[in-house]
Each structure stands twice: as C-alpha cells, then as structure tokens.
Short mmCIF file of C-alpha atoms and ligand atoms in Angstrom, two decimals:
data_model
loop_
_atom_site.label_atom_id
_atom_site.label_comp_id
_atom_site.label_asym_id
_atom_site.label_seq_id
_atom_site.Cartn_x
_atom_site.Cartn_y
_atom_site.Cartn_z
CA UNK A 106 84.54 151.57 124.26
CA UNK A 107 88.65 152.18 124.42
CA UNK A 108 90.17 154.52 122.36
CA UNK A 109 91.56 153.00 118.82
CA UNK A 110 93.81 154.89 117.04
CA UNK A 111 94.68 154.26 113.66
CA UNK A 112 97.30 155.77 110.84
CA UNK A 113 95.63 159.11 110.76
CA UNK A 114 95.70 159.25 114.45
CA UNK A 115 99.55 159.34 114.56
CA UNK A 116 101.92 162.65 114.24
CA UNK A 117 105.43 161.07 113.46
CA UNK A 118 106.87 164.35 113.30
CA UNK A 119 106.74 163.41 117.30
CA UNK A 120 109.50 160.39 116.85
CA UNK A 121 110.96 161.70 114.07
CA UNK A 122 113.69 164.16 115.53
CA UNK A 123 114.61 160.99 118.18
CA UNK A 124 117.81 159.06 118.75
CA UNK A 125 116.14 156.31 119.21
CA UNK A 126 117.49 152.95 121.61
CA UNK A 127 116.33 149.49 121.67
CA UNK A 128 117.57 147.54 124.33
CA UNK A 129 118.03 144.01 123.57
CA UNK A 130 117.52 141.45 120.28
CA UNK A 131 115.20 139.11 121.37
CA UNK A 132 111.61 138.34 120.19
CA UNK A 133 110.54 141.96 120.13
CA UNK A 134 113.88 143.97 120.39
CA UNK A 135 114.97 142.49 116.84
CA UNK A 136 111.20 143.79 115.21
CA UNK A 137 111.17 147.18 117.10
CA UNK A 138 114.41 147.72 115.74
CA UNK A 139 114.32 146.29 111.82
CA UNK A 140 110.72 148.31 111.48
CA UNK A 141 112.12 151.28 113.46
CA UNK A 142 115.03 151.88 111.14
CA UNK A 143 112.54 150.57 107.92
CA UNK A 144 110.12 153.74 108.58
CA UNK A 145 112.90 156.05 108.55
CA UNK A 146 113.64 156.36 112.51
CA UNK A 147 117.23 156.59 113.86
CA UNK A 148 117.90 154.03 115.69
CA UNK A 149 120.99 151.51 117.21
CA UNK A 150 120.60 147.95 119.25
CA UNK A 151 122.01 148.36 122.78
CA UNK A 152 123.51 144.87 123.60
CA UNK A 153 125.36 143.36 126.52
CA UNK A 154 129.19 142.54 126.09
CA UNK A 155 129.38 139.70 124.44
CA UNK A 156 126.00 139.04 123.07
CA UNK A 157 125.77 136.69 120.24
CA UNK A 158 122.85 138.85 118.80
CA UNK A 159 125.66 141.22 117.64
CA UNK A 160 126.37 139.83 114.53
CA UNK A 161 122.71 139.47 113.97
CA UNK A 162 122.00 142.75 114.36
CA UNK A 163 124.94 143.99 112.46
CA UNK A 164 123.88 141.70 109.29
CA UNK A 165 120.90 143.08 109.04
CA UNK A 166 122.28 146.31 108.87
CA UNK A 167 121.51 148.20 112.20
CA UNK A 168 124.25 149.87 114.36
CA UNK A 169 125.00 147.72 117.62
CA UNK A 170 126.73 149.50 120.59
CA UNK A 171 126.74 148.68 124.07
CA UNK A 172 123.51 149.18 126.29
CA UNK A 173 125.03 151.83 128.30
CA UNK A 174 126.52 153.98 124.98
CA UNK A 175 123.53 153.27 123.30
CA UNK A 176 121.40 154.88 126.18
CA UNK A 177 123.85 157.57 126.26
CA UNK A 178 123.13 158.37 122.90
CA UNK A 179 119.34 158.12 122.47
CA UNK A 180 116.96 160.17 123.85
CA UNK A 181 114.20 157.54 123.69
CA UNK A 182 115.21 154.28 124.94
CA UNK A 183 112.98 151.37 124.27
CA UNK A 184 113.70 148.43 126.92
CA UNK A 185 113.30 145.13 125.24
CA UNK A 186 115.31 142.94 127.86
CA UNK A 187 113.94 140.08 129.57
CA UNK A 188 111.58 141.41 132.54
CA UNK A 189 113.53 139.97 135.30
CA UNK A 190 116.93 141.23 133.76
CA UNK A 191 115.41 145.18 133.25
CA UNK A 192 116.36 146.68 136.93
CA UNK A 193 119.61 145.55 137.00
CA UNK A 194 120.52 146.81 133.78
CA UNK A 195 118.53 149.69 134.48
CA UNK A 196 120.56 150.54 137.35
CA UNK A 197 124.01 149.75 135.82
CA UNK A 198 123.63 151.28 132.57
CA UNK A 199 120.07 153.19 131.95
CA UNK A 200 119.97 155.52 134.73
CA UNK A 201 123.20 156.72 134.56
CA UNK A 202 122.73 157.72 131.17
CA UNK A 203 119.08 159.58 131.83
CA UNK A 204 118.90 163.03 130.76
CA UNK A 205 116.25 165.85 131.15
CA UNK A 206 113.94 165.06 127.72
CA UNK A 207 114.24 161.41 127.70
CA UNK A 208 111.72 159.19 127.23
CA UNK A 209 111.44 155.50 128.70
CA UNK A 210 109.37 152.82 127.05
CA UNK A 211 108.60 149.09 128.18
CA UNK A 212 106.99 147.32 125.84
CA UNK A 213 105.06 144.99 129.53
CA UNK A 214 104.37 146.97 132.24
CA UNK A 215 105.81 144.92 135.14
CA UNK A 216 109.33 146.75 136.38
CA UNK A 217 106.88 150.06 136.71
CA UNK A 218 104.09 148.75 137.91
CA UNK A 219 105.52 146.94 140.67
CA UNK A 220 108.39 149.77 141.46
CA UNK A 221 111.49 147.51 140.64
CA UNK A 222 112.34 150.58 138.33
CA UNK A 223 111.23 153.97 139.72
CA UNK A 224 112.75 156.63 136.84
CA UNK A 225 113.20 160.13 137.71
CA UNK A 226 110.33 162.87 137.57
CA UNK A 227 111.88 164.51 134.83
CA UNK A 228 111.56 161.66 131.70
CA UNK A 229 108.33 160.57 129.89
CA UNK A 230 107.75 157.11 130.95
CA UNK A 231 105.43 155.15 128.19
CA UNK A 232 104.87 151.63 127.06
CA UNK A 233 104.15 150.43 123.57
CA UNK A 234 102.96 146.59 123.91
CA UNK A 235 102.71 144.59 120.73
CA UNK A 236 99.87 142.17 121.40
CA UNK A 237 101.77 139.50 119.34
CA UNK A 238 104.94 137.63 119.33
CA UNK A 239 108.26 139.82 117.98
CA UNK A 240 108.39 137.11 115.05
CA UNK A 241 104.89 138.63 113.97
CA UNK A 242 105.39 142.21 114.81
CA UNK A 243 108.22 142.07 112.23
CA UNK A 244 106.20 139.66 109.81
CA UNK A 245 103.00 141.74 109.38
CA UNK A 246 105.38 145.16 108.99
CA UNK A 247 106.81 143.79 106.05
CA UNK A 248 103.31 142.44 104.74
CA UNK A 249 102.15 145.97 105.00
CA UNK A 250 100.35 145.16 107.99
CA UNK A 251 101.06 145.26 112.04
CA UNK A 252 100.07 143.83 115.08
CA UNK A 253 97.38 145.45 117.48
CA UNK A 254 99.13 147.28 119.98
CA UNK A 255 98.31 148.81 123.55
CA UNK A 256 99.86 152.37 125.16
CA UNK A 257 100.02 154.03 127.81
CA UNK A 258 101.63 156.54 130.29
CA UNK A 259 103.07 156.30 133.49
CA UNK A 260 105.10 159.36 133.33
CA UNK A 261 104.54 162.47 131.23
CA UNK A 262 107.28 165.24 131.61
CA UNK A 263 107.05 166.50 128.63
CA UNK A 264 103.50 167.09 127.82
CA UNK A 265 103.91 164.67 124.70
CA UNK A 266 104.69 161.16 126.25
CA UNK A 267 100.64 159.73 124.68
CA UNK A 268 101.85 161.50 121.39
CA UNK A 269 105.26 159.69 121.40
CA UNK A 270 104.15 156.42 122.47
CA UNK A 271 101.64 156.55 119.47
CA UNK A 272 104.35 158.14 116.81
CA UNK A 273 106.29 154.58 117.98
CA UNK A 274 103.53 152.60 117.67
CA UNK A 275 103.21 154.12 114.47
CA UNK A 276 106.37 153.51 113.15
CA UNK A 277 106.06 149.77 114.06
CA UNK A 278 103.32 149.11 112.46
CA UNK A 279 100.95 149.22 115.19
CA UNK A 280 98.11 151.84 113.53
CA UNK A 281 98.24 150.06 110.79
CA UNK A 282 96.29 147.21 113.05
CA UNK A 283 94.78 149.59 115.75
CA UNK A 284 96.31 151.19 119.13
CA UNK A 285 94.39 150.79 122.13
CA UNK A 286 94.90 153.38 125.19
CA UNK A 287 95.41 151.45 128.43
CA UNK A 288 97.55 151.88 131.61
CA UNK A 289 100.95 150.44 133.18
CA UNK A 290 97.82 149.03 136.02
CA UNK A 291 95.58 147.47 133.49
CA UNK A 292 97.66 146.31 131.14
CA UNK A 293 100.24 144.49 133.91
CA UNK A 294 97.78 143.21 135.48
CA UNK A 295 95.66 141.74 133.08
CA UNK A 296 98.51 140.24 131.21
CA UNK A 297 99.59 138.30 133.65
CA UNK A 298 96.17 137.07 135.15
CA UNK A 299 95.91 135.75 131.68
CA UNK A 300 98.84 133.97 131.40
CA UNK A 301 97.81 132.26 134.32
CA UNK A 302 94.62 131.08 134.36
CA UNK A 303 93.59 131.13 131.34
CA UNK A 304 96.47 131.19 128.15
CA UNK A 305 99.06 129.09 129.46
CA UNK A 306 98.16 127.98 133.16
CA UNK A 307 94.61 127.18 132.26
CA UNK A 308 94.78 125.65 129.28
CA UNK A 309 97.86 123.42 129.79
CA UNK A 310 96.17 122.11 133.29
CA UNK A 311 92.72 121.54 131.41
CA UNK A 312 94.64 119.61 128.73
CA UNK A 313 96.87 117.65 131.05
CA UNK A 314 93.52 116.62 133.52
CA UNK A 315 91.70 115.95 130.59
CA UNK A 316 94.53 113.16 128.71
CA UNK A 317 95.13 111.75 132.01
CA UNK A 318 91.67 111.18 132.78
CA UNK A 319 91.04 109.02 129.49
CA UNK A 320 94.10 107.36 129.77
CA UNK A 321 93.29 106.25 133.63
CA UNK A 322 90.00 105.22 132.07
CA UNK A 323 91.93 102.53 129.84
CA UNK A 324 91.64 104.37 126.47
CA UNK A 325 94.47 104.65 124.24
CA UNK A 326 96.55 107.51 125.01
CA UNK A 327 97.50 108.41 121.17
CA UNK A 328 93.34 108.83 120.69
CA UNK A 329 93.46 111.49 124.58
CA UNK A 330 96.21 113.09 122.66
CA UNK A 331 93.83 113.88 119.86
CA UNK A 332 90.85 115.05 122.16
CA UNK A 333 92.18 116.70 124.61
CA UNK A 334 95.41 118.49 122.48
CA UNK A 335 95.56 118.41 119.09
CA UNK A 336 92.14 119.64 118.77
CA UNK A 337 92.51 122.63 120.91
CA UNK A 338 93.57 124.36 117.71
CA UNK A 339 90.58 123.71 115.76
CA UNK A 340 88.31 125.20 118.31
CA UNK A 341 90.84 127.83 119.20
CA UNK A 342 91.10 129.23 115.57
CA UNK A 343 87.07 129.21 115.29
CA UNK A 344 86.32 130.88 118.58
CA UNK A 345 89.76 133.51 117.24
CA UNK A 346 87.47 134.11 114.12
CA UNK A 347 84.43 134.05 115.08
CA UNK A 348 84.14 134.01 118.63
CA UNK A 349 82.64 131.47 121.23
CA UNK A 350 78.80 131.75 119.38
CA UNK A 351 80.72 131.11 115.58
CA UNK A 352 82.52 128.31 117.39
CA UNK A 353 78.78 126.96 118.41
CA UNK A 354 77.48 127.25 115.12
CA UNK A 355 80.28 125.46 113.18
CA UNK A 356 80.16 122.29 115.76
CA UNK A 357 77.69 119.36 115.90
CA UNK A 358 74.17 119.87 117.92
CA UNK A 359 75.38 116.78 120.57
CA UNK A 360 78.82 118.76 120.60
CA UNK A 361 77.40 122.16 121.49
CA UNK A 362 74.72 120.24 123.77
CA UNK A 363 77.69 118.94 125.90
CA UNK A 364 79.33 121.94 126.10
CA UNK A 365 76.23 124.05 127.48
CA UNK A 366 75.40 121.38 129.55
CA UNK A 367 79.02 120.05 130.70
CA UNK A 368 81.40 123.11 130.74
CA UNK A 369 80.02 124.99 133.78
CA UNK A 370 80.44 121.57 135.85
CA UNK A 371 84.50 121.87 135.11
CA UNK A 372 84.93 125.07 136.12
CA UNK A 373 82.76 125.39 138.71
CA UNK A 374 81.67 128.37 140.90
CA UNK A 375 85.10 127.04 143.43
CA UNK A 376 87.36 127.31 139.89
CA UNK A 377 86.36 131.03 139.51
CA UNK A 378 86.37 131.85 143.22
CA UNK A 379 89.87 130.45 142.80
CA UNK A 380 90.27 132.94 139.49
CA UNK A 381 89.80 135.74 141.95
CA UNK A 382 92.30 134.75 144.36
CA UNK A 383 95.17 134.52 141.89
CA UNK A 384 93.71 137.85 140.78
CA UNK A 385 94.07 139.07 144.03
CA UNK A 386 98.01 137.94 144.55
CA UNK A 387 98.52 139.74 141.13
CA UNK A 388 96.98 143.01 142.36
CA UNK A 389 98.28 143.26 145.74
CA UNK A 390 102.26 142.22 144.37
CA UNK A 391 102.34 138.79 145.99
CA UNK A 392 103.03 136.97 142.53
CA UNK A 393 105.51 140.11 141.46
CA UNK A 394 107.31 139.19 144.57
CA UNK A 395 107.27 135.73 144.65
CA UNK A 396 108.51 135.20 141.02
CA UNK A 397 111.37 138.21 141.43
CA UNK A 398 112.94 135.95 144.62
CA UNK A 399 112.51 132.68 142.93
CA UNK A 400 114.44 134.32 139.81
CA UNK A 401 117.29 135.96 142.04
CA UNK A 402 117.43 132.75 143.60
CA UNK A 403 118.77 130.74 140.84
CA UNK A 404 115.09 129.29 139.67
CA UNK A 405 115.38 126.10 141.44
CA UNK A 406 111.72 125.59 142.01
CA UNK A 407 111.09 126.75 138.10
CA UNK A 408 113.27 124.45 137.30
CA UNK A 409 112.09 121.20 138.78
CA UNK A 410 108.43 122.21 137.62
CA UNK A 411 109.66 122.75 134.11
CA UNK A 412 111.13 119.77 133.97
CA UNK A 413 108.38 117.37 135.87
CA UNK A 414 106.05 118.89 133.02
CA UNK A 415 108.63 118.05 130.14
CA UNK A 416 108.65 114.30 131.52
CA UNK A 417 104.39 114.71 131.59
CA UNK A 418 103.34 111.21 129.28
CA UNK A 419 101.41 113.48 126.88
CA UNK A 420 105.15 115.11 125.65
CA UNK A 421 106.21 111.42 125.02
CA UNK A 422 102.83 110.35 122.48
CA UNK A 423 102.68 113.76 121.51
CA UNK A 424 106.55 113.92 120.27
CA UNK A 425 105.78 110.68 118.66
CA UNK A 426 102.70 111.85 116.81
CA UNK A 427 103.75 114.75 115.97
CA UNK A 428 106.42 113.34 114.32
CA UNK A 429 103.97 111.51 111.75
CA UNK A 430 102.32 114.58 111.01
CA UNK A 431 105.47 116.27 109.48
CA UNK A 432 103.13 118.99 108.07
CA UNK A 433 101.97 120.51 111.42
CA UNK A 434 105.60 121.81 111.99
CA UNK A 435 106.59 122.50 108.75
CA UNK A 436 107.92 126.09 107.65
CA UNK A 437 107.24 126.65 111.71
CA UNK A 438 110.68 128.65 113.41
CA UNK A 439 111.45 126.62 116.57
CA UNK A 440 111.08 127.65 120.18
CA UNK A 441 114.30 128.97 120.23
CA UNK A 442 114.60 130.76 116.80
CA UNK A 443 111.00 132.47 117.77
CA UNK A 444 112.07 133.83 120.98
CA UNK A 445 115.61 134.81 119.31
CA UNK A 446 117.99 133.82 121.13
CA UNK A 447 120.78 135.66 122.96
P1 NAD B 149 113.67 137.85 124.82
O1 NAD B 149 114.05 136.97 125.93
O2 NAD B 149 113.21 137.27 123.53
O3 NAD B 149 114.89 138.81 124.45
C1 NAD B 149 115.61 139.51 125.41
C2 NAD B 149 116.89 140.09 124.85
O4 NAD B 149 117.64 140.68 125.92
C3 NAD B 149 117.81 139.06 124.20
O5 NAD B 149 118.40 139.67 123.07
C4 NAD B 149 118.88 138.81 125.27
O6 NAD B 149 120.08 138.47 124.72
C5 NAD B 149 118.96 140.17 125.92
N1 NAD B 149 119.40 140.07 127.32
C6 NAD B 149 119.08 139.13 128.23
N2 NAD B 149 119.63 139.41 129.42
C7 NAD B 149 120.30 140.55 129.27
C8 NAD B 149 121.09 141.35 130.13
N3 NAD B 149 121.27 141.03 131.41
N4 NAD B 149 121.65 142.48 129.62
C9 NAD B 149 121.46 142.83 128.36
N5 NAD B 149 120.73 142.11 127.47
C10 NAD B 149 120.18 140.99 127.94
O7 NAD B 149 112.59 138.88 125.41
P2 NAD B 149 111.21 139.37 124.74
O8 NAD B 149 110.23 138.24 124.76
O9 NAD B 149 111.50 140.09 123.48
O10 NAD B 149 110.71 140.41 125.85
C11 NAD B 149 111.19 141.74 125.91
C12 NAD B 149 110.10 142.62 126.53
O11 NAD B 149 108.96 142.61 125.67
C13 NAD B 149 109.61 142.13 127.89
O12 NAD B 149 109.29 143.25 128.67
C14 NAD B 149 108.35 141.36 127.53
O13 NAD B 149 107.42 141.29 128.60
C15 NAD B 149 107.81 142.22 126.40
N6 NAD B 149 106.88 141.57 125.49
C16 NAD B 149 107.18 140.36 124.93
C17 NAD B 149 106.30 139.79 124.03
C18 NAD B 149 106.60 138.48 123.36
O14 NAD B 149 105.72 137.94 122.71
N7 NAD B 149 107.80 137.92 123.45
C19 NAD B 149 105.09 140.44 123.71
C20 NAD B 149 104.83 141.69 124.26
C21 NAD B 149 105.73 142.24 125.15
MG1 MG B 150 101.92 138.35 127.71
#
C-alpha cells in the first residue's frame, strides 16, 4: 500500500515561517490561496498585468502583486498557471527571482517531468496535487473537510522538501482527506493516460459511438440521449461509492448479465493493445511534445476538433433536454465560473 498521511502526520511549523506565492487565480490558484491565508499562512496572489482576477482576489481580502514581485518576495512559490503558460512565465519572471532556500511547487507534474522547466540544484522542487477541482478544494476547506491530495519530490535541497510539501498540503486541507506519496513520473503520467482513455477521451467516444449507433438504428435520439448520457451518472456515482461489484449488486440480473457478457466485446483485446500505445506516447514524451507545438502554434487543430464536437447532434437534443430538466443544473457554477476565469 502507498503511504497516507493524515493531520497528525503534518509538522506546520515547516510552512509556517514561509512567504508564501501562489501564482495565478484560476480553479486551484483562488483555493490554495483563500485556505492558505484561512490557516494562518502568509501568503499574496502573483498575477499578470492586467488580470481581471485582481479585483477578485483583492475582495476577498488577499494581497495581489505582480508574478515577478510576488516571486521576489516568497520563498515558496506555488505555480498555479495554466500548464502550457508555466515555462514562459517561469523564465520571465520565476527564475529570475530564485534564491538559495526556495521552494517550487506544481500542483501537475508536467513542466518537470517533461524538462520544459529545469530549476536550479539549489531549490526544493515539490508538487502538492489536489485530486479535485479548485471549486472543491476550497468547498470542503470551509466544510471542515479537504480533498485527497498526492506529493511528491523532484528536488530536495533542503533536506525538508517531503516535510514542506505535506505542511502545504496540510494547510489546504489535504490531511484532513488523506495525502498520498507519489512522484513527478507517476503522477504525470498517470494523469494524463487517464484523461485520455479513460475520463474524458474514453468516455466521451463510448458515449458518442453509443448515441450514434441507436440513432443510425432509427430510434429516437432524445431516448440514445438517455442511454447512452444521462445515465452515465447513475452508474458513475454507484461504481464512485461502491465500486464496480456495488454497482453489480444495485442493477437488474439481465443488466449485470449483459454487462459480463457484452462489455469485454467493446473493448476488446485491440482497444487495450491500443491503451498501451497511447501509454507508450505518454511515457516516451511524444504526446508532451505534440500538444506543446500544437499550443505554440496557435491551437488550430484544437480548435477545429473542439468545435466539430460542439456541433456533435447529441449537444443539440442534449441542450434541449436538458433544458426541461431545470433541476439537473440548478445551484451548478458554469464552465466558466468553475474554472475561474482570468
Ligand atoms: P486555470 O486555467 O483555472 O487558471 C490559471 C490562472 O492563471 C488564471 O488565473 C489565469 O488568469 C492565469 N494565467 C493564465 N495565463 C497566464 C499567464 N501567461 N501569466 C500569468 N497568469 C496567467 O488553471 P487551473 O485549472 O487552476 O490549473 C493550474 C494548475 O493546477 C495546472 O498545473 C493544473 O494542471 C493543476 N491542476 C488543476 C486541477 C483542476 O481541477 N483544475 C486539478 C489538479 C491540478
Ligand atoms: Mg487531471
């Protein structure tokens, strides 16, 4: 088994002497920060020039300066800027302001893992990942609870960098859910091979093959909406509770027959060869390298898909049915207030 640590585990006396920097007000830069400066810690928002997330940040009480006099400042800077934006700020305004004792967290491994940032020898370089959303890293903090959280080490100058990391995880709420011990390796790598095959690449493509198969068939495509989407969440939230076996026990015998029976023939022995090879691209830096060019380019090609998807005939009956079922976004933050904004 990992290594969970928990409230006891954690020595703030390790975070609490720290000028502490959080880069960015996004999803997770506007929790760090509001349960940073709730349990006590020092800390001030590093924003671009300009940002509209200044005012934000300012209303809710925290000191905003830019990102390069906030890194000047701290000796702990937390980088909370989109992944494809981190070198180039880190370059313009991060390393410049390095000095010997400073510590560099990510809260995703990817900059370090596939050397788009390579810090110097002499700063502790951790990561503190939230395994949530930002919106529910600050909502469980102010529950009294947290969200689970993974650390690890890339760099440790100091002799402290594990005891850090877990003082930070600490102080946003992370113990209070459980701290797993991971690497910048593992915890890149597996993040993004589920993102892709199964969270978000899978499961979109499943559901999308799925509705258009029914509605190719002839059936209505307001009743393959309901199969093949709307449903996910049902089975989802069982399988989150009580895993795939609970899942089995709470759905009919023909259901669970069909599943044992019909699953393995969708993704087939090819599918999971297929698994491997994205695996593979992830490992050896092909994806890294592919997505950093296609962002420096301009996006086109993320672009076009983005928007062939967005035109896909499930958005049109699901738009529609959604909007008869008021209830299922109600009290729910949109896309953009989750994600925060700019
Ligand atoms: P986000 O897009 O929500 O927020 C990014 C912030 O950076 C915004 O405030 C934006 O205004 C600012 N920003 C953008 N470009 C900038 C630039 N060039 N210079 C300065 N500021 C700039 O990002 P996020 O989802 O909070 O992700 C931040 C980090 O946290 C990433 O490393 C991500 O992988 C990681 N992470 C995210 C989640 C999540 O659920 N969102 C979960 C775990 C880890
Ligand atoms: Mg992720």
């Amino acid at each position: 088994m990992a290594n969970v640590y928990y409230e006891k585990d954690a020595d703030r006396s390790y975070i609490a002497d720290r000028k502490v920097a959080v880069l960015g007000y996004g999803s997770q830069g506007h929790a760090h920060a509001l349960n940073l400066k709730e349990s006590g810690i020092d800390v001030r928002v590093g924003l671009r020039e300009g940002s509209s997330s200044k005012a934000k940040a300012e209303s809710a009480g925290l000191r905003v300066l830019s990102t390069a006099d906030a890194c000047a400042e701290a000796d702990l800077i937390m980088v909370l800027l989109p992944d494809t934006e981190q070198r180039d700020v880190y370059e313009a305004d991060i390393a410049p302001n390095l000095t010997n004792g400073d510590a560099l967290f990510f809260a995703h491994g990817f900059n370090i893992r596939f050397e788009q940032i390579t810090p110097p020898e002499w700063v502790d370089v951790a990561m503190v990942a939230p395994k949530g959303p930002g919106h529910l890293v600050r909502r469980t903090y102010t529950e009294g609870g947290g969200v689970p959280c993974l650390i690890a080490v890339a760099q440790d100058a100091s002799g402290h960098a594990r005891d850090l990391a877990l003082a930070y995880a600490d102080a946003i709420g992370g113990t209070r859910a459980g701290v797993l011990d991971t690497t910048f390796e593992e915890e890149t790598e597996t993040d993004l091979f589920g993102e892709q095959v199964v969270l978000c690449g899978g499961l979109t493509s499943l559901v999308q093959a799925g509705f258009e198969t029914l509605v190719e068939a002839g059936y209505q495509p307001e009743s393959a909406y309901f199969e093949c989407l709307h449903e996910v969440k049902l089975i989802v939230d069982l399988m989150y509770e009580q895993g795939i076996a609970g899942m089995r026990y709470s759905i009919s015998d023909t259901a669970e027959y069909g599943d044992l029976t019909r699953g393995s023939r969708v993704i087939t022995p090819a599918v999971k060869a297929e698994m491997r090879k994205i695996l593979d691209e992830i490992q050896s830096g092909k994806f890294a390298e592919e997505w950093i060019a296609e962002s420096r380019g301009g996006r086109r090609r993320f672009e076009e898909l983005r928007q062939a998807d967005r035109e896909h005939q499930i958005e049109q009956v699901g738009g529609e049915l959604r909007g008869m079922m008021p209830w299922i976004s109600a009290g729910k933050q949109s896309v953009q207030d989750a994600s925060g904004g700019d």
